[in-house]
XYZ file of N, CA and C in Angstrom:
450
model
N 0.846 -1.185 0.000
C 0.000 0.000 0.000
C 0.880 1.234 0.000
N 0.222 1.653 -0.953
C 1.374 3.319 -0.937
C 0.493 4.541 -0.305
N 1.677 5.298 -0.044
C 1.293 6.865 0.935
C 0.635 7.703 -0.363
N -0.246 8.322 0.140
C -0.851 9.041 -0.831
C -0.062 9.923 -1.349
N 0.990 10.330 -0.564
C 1.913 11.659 -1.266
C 2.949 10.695 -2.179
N 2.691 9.418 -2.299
C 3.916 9.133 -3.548
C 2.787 9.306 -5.107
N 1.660 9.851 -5.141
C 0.484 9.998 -5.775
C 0.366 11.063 -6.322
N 0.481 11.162 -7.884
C -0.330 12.831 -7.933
C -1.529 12.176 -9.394
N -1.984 13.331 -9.603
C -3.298 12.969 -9.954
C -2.717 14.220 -11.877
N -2.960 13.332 -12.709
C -3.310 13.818 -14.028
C -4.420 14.043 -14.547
N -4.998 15.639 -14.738
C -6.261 15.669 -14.762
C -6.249 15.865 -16.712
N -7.193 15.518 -17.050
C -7.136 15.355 -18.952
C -8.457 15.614 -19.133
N -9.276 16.581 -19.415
C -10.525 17.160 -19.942
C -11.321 16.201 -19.203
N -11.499 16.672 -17.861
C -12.475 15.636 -16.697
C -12.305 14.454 -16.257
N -11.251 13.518 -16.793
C -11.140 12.592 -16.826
C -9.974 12.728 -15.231
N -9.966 11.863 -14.608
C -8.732 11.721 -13.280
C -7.795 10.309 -13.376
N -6.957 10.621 -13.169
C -5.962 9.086 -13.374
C -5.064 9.354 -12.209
N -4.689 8.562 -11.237
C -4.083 8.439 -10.020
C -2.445 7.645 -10.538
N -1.487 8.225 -10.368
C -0.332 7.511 -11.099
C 0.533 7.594 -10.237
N 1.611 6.707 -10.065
C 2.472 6.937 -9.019
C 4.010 7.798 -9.744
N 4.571 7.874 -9.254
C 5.853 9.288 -9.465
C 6.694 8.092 -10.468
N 6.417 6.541 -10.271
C 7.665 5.962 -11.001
C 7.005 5.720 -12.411
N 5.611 5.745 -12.442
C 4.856 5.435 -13.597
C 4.958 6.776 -14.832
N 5.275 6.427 -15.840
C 5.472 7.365 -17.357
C 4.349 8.251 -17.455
N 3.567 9.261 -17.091
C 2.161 9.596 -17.510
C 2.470 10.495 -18.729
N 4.186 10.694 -18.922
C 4.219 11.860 -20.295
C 3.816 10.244 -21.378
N 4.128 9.544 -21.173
C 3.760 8.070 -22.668
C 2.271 8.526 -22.886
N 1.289 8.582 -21.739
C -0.177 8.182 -21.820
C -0.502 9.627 -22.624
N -0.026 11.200 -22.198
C -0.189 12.189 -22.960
C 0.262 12.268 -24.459
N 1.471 11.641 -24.713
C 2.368 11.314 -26.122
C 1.207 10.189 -27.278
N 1.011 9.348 -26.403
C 0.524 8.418 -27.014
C -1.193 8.555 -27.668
N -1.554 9.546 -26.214
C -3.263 10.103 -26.779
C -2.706 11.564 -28.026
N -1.947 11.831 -27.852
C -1.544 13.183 -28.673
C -1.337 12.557 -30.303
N -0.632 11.593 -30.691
C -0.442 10.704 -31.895
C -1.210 9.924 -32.480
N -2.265 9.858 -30.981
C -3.442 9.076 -31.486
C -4.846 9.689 -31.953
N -4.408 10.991 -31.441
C -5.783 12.098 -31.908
C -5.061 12.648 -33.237
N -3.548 12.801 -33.518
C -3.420 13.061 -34.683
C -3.724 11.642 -35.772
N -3.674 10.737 -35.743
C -4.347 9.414 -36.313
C -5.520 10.216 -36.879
N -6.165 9.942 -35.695
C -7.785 10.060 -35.938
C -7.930 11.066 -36.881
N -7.320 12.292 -36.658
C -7.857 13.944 -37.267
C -7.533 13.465 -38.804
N -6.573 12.970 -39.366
C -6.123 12.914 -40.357
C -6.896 11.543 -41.457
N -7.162 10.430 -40.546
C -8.427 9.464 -40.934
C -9.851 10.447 -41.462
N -10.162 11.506 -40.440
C -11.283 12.343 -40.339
C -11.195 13.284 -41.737
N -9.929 13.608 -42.048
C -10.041 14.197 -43.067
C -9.889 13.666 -43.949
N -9.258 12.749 -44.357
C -9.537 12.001 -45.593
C -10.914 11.440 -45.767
N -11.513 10.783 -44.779
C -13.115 10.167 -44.719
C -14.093 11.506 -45.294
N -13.850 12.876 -44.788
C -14.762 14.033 -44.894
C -14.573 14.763 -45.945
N -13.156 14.038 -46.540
C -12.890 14.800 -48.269
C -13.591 13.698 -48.873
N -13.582 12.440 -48.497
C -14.499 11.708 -49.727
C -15.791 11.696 -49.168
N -16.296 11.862 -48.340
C -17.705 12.227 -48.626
C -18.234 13.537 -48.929
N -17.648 14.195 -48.868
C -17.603 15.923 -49.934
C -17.604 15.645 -51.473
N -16.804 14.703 -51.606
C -16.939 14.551 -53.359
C -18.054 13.756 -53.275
N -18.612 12.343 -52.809
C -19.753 11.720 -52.828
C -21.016 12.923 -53.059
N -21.194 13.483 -52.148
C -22.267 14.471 -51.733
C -22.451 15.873 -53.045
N -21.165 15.822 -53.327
C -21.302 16.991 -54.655
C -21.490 16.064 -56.061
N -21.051 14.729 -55.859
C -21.049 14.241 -57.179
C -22.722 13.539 -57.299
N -23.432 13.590 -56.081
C -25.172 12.766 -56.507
C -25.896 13.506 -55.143
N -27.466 13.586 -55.494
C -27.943 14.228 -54.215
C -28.316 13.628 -53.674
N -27.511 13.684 -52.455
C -27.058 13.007 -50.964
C -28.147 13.971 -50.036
N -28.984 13.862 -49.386
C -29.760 14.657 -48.990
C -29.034 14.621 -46.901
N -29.988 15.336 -46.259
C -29.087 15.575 -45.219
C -29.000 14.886 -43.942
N -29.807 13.579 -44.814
C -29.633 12.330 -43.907
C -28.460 11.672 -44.065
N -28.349 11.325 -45.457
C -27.104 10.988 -45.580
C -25.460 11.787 -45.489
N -25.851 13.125 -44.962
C -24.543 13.774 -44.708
C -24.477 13.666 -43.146
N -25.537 13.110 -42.467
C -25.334 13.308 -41.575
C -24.636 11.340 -40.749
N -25.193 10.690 -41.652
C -24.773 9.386 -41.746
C -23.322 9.279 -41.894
N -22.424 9.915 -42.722
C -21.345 10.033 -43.369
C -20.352 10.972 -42.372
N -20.908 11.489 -41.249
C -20.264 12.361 -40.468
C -20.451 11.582 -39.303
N -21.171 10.621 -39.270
C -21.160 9.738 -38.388
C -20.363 8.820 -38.438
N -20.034 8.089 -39.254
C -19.051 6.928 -40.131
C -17.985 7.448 -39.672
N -17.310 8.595 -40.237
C -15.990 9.343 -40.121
C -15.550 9.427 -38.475
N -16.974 9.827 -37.582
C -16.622 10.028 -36.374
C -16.419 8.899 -35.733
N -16.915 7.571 -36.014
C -16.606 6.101 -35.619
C -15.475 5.432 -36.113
N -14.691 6.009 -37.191
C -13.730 5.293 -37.850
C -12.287 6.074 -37.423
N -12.621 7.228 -37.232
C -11.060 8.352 -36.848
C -11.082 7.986 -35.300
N -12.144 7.672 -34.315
C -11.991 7.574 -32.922
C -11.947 6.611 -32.446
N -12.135 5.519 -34.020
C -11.865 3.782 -33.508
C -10.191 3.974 -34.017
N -9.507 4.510 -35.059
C -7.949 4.848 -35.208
C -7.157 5.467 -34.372
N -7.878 6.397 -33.441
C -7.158 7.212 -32.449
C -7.233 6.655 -31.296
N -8.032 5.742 -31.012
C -8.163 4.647 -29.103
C -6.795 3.745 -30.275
N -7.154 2.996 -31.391
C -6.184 2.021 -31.606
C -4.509 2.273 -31.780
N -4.268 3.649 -32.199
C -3.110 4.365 -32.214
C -2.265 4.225 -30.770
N -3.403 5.260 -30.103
C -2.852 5.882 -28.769
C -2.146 4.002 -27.946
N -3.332 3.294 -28.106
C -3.006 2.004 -27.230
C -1.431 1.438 -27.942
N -1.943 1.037 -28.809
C -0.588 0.481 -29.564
C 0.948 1.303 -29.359
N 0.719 2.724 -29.032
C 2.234 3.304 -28.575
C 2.290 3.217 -27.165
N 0.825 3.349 -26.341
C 1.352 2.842 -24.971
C 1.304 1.843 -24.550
N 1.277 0.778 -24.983
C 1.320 -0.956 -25.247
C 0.911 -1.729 -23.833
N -0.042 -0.846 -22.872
C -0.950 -1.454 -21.931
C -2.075 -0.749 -21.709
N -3.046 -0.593 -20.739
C -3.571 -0.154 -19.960
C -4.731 0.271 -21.111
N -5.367 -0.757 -21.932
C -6.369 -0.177 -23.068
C -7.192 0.909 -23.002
N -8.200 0.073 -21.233
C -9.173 0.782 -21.086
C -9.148 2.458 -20.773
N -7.854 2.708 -19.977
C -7.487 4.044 -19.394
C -7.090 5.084 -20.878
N -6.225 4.279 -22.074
C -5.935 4.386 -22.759
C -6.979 5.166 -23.760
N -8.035 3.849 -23.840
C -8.924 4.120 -24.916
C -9.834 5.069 -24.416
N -10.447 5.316 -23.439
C -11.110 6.068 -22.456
C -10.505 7.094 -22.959
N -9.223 7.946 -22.503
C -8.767 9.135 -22.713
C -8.766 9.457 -23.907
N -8.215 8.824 -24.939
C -8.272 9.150 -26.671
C -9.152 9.373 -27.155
N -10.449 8.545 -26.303
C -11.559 8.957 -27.134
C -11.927 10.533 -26.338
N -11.790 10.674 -25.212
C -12.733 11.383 -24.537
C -11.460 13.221 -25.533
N -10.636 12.879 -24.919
C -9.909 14.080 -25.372
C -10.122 14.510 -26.873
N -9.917 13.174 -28.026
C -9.973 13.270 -28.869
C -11.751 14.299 -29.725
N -13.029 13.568 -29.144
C -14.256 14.006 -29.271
C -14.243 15.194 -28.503
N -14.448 15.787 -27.435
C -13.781 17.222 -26.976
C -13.297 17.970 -27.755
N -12.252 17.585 -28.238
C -11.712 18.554 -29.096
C -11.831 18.998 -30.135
N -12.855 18.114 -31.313
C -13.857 17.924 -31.871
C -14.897 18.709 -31.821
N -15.924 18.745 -30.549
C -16.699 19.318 -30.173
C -16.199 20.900 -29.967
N -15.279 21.315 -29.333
C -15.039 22.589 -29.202
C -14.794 23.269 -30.345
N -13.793 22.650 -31.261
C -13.500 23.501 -32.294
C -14.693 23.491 -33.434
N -15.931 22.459 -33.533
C -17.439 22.683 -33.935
C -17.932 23.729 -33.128
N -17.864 23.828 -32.358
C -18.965 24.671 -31.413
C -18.210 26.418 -31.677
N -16.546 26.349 -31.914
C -16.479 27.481 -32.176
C -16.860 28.423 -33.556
N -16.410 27.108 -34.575
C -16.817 27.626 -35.955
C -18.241 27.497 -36.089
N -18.961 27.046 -35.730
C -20.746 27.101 -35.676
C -21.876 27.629 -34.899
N -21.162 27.785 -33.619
C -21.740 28.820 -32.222
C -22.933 27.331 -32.179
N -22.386 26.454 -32.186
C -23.773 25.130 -31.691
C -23.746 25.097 -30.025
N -24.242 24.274 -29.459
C -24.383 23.735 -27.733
C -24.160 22.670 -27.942
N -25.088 22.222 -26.429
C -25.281 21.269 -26.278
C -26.463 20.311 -26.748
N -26.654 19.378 -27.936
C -27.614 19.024 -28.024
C -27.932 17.668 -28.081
N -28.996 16.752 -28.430
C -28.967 15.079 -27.735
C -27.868 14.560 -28.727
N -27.657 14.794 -30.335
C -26.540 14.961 -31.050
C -25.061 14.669 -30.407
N -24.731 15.701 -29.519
C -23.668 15.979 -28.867
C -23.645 14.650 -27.887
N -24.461 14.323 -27.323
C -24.649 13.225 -26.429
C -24.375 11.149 -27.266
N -25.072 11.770 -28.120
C -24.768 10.338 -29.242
C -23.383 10.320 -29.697
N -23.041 11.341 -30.262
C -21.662 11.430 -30.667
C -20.609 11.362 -29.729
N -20.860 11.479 -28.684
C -19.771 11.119 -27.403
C -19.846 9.660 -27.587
N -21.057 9.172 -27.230
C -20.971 7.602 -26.796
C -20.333 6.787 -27.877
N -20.428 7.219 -29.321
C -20.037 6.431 -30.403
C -18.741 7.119 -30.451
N -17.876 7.710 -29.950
C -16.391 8.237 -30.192
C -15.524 7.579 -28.660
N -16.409 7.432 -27.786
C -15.833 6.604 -26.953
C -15.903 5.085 -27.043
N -16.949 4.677 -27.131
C -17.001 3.299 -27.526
C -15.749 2.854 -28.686
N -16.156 3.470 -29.565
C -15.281 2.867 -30.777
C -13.687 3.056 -30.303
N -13.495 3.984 -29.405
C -12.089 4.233 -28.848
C -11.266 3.457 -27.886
N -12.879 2.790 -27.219
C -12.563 1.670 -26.079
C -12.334 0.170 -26.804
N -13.195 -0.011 -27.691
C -13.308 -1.014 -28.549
C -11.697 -1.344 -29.377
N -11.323 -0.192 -30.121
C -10.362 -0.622 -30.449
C -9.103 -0.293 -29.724
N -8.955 0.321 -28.755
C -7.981 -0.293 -27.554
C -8.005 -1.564 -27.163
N -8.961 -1.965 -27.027
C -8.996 -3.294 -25.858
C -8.340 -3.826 -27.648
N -9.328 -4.093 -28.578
C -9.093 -4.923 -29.726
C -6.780 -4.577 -29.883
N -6.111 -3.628 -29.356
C -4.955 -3.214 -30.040
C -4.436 -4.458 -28.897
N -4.867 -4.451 -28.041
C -4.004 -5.238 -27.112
C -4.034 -6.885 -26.856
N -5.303 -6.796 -27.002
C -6.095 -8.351 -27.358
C -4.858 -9.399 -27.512
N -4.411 -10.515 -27.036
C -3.157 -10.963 -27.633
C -4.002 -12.629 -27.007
N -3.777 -13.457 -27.820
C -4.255 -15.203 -27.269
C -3.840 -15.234 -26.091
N -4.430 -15.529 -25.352
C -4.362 -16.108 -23.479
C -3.958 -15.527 -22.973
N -3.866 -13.852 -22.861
C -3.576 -12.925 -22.446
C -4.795 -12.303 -22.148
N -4.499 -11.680 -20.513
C -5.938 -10.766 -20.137
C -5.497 -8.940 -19.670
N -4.491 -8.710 -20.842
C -3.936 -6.818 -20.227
C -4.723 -6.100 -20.716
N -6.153 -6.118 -20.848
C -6.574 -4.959 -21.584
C -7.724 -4.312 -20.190
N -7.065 -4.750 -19.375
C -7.955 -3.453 -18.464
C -6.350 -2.577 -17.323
C-alpha cells in the first residue's frame, strides 16, 4: 500500500488518473496526442471523400449526416487504436482518454466555428467516439491467453 503523497493525480478534460511518481504519464499524454493526430487525419480524408460523394449525386441531409457519423466512428476507432498500440498497456485508461480528449476537441472547435451547444446529437456522438475508442484499444491489445486490456 502506498502513501498518498507518492500519488499525484493527471487531470485530462475531466477525466482523473491516479499515477504513481515511477509510472510514465508523459507516454499516456504522447501516445493520446499521436493518437488524436491518427484520428484527425483518418477524419479528413473520410470528410474529403464524402464531400466529393455528396457533390457528385444528391445526398440529402440524412445521408450527410450518416457520413459524419461513419468518419466520427472510424477516426476515434484509429485514435483509441493508435494511442493504445504506442502505450502498449492499460487499453481501457488508454482508450477512455483518446476517445474522450480526442471528441472534446472535436466538439469545441465545432462549437467554435458554428456557435452550436449542447444538443442530444452531442450526447450520441460522445458515446459512439468513446465506444469505438474503447473497442479498439482493448481490440490493439487483445493478444491469445492474455488478459492486459484493463
Amino acid at each position: 500500500y502506498r502513501n498518498i503523497t507518492d500519488r499525484r493525480s493527471v487531470f485530462i478534460y475531466g477525466t482523473v488518473f491516479f499515477m504513481s511518481k515511477n509510472n510514465n504519464s508523459h507516454l499516456l499524454i504522447k501516445s493520446v496526442a499521436f493518437g488524436m493526430l491518427a484520428g484527425y487525419l483518418i477524419a479528413a480524408v473520410l470528410m474529403s471523400i464524402a464531400a466529393l460523394v455528396m457533390t457528385a449525386s444528391d445526398i440529402g441531409d440524412g445521408g450527410a449526416k450518416a457520413m459524419s457519423l461513419a468518419a466520427l466512428a472510424l477516426s476515434s476507432f484509429v485514435c483509441g487504436f493508435v494511442s493504445t498500440k504506442l502505450l502498449g498497456s492499460k487499453a481501457f485508461v488508454s482508450g477512455l482518454t483518446a476517445g474522450m480528449v480526442y471528441y472534446l476537441s472535436l466538439a469545441v472547435i465545432s462549437a467554435i466555428v458554428t456557435g452550436g451547444g449542447f444538443t442530444k446529437m452531442f450526447f450520441i456522438k460522445l458515446v459512439i467516439a468513446l465506444t469505438m475508442s474503447i473497442t479498439a484499444a482493448i481490440l490493439a491489445t487483445f493478444k491469445k491467453n492474455e488478459k492486459n486490456w484493463i
